[in-house]
Amino acid sequence: MPMDEGSDPEQETPAERPGRDGPAVHVWATAGPLCLPAEAAATAEAIVQAVRHGDEVRIRILLAALVDIADTEVLLHLRERLRERPQ
């Protein structure tokens, strides 16, 4: 069976394949803005603020609340927000 140009059987998904001009680009890193449910977005933002203030008790409470409402998009959004530098 012929393979597409740039295909590499060692790399399983297109997101893991290197581009022609550089390293692999993850699909979620280039996706457009997310449309998160309001409660999930507010909880994620509260977690970010609690982390920046070092409020461990609040972080635990908010993470427990996030368990019931989070999906993959929410978790990826939270991860990106936590990686951003405060302004």
Tab-separated table of C-alpha atoms in Angstrom:
chain	number	residue	atom	x	y	z
A	1	MET	CA	0.000	0.000	0.000
A	2	PRO	CA	1.476	3.401	-0.962
A	3	MET	CA	2.086	5.919	1.787
A	4	ASP	CA	1.352	9.630	1.606
A	5	GLU	CA	4.267	12.005	1.211
A	6	GLY	CA	5.725	12.670	4.626
A	7	SER	CA	4.094	9.607	6.169
A	8	ASP	CA	6.098	7.799	8.765
A	9	PRO	CA	4.776	4.496	10.102
A	10	GLU	CA	6.667	5.095	13.376
A	11	GLN	CA	4.523	8.179	14.055
A	12	GLU	CA	0.920	7.186	14.524
A	13	THR	CA	-1.077	10.386	14.165
A	14	PRO	CA	-0.812	13.417	11.884
A	15	ALA	CA	-0.372	15.614	14.974
A	16	GLU	CA	2.827	13.728	15.769
A	17	ARG	CA	4.319	13.916	12.280
A	18	PRO	CA	6.868	16.644	11.660
A	19	GLY	CA	5.866	19.377	9.260
A	20	ARG	CA	7.925	20.160	6.201
A	21	ASP	CA	9.582	23.205	7.762
A	22	GLY	CA	9.912	22.270	11.409
A	23	PRO	CA	9.022	20.061	14.328
A	24	ALA	CA	5.691	18.396	14.936
A	25	VAL	CA	2.790	20.691	15.734
A	26	HIS	CA	0.063	19.493	18.036
A	27	VAL	CA	-3.420	20.064	16.675
A	28	TRP	CA	-4.752	21.488	19.936
A	29	ALA	CA	-1.988	24.109	19.961
A	30	THR	CA	-3.182	25.544	16.663
A	31	ALA	CA	-6.916	25.221	17.178
A	32	GLY	CA	-9.155	28.272	17.311
A	33	PRO	CA	-10.712	29.652	20.494
A	34	LEU	CA	-12.625	27.176	22.579
A	35	CYS	CA	-16.265	27.511	23.472
A	36	LEU	CA	-16.278	26.311	27.061
A	37	PRO	CA	-19.345	25.990	29.268
A	38	ALA	CA	-19.585	29.056	31.519
A	39	GLU	CA	-19.342	27.114	34.794
A	40	ALA	CA	-16.283	25.176	33.629
A	41	ALA	CA	-14.563	28.313	32.327
A	42	ALA	CA	-15.242	30.177	35.584
A	43	THR	CA	-13.960	27.267	37.671
A	44	ALA	CA	-10.811	26.975	35.560
A	45	GLU	CA	-10.162	30.700	35.913
A	46	ALA	CA	-10.699	30.497	39.689
A	47	ILE	CA	-8.132	27.675	39.817
A	48	VAL	CA	-5.638	29.822	37.909
A	49	GLN	CA	-6.120	32.681	40.374
A	50	ALA	CA	-5.833	30.358	43.386
A	51	VAL	CA	-2.602	28.884	42.003
A	52	ARG	CA	-1.145	32.343	41.456
A	53	HIS	CA	-2.015	33.286	45.032
A	54	GLY	CA	-0.711	29.999	46.438
A	55	ASP	CA	-4.074	29.187	48.059
A	56	GLU	CA	-3.757	25.405	48.384
A	57	VAL	CA	-7.064	24.895	50.206
A	58	ARG	CA	-8.999	26.785	47.517
A	59	ILE	CA	-7.158	24.888	44.765
A	60	ARG	CA	-8.265	21.552	46.272
A	61	ILE	CA	-11.873	22.722	46.604
A	62	LEU	CA	-11.973	24.010	43.031
A	63	LEU	CA	-10.334	20.891	41.583
A	64	ALA	CA	-12.942	18.753	43.346
A	65	ALA	CA	-15.675	20.888	41.733
A	66	LEU	CA	-13.989	20.681	38.336
A	67	VAL	CA	-14.109	16.866	38.353
A	68	ASP	CA	-17.868	16.895	37.748
A	69	ILE	CA	-17.873	19.435	34.912
A	70	ALA	CA	-14.544	19.085	33.092
A	71	ASP	CA	-13.930	17.463	29.737
A	72	THR	CA	-10.763	17.300	27.681
A	73	GLU	CA	-11.202	20.802	26.253
A	74	VAL	CA	-11.606	22.298	29.719
A	75	LEU	CA	-8.510	20.502	31.014
A	76	LEU	CA	-6.421	21.616	28.034
A	77	HIS	CA	-7.667	25.186	28.508
A	78	LEU	CA	-6.738	25.067	32.200
A	79	ARG	CA	-3.306	23.723	31.327
A	80	GLU	CA	-2.667	26.551	28.882
A	81	ARG	CA	-3.904	29.186	31.344
A	82	LEU	CA	-1.624	27.804	34.053
A	83	ARG	CA	1.352	27.935	31.689
A	84	GLU	CA	0.758	31.610	30.804
A	85	ARG	CA	2.766	34.204	32.675
A	86	PRO	CA	0.714	36.595	34.821
A	87	GLN	CA	0.448	40.090	33.395
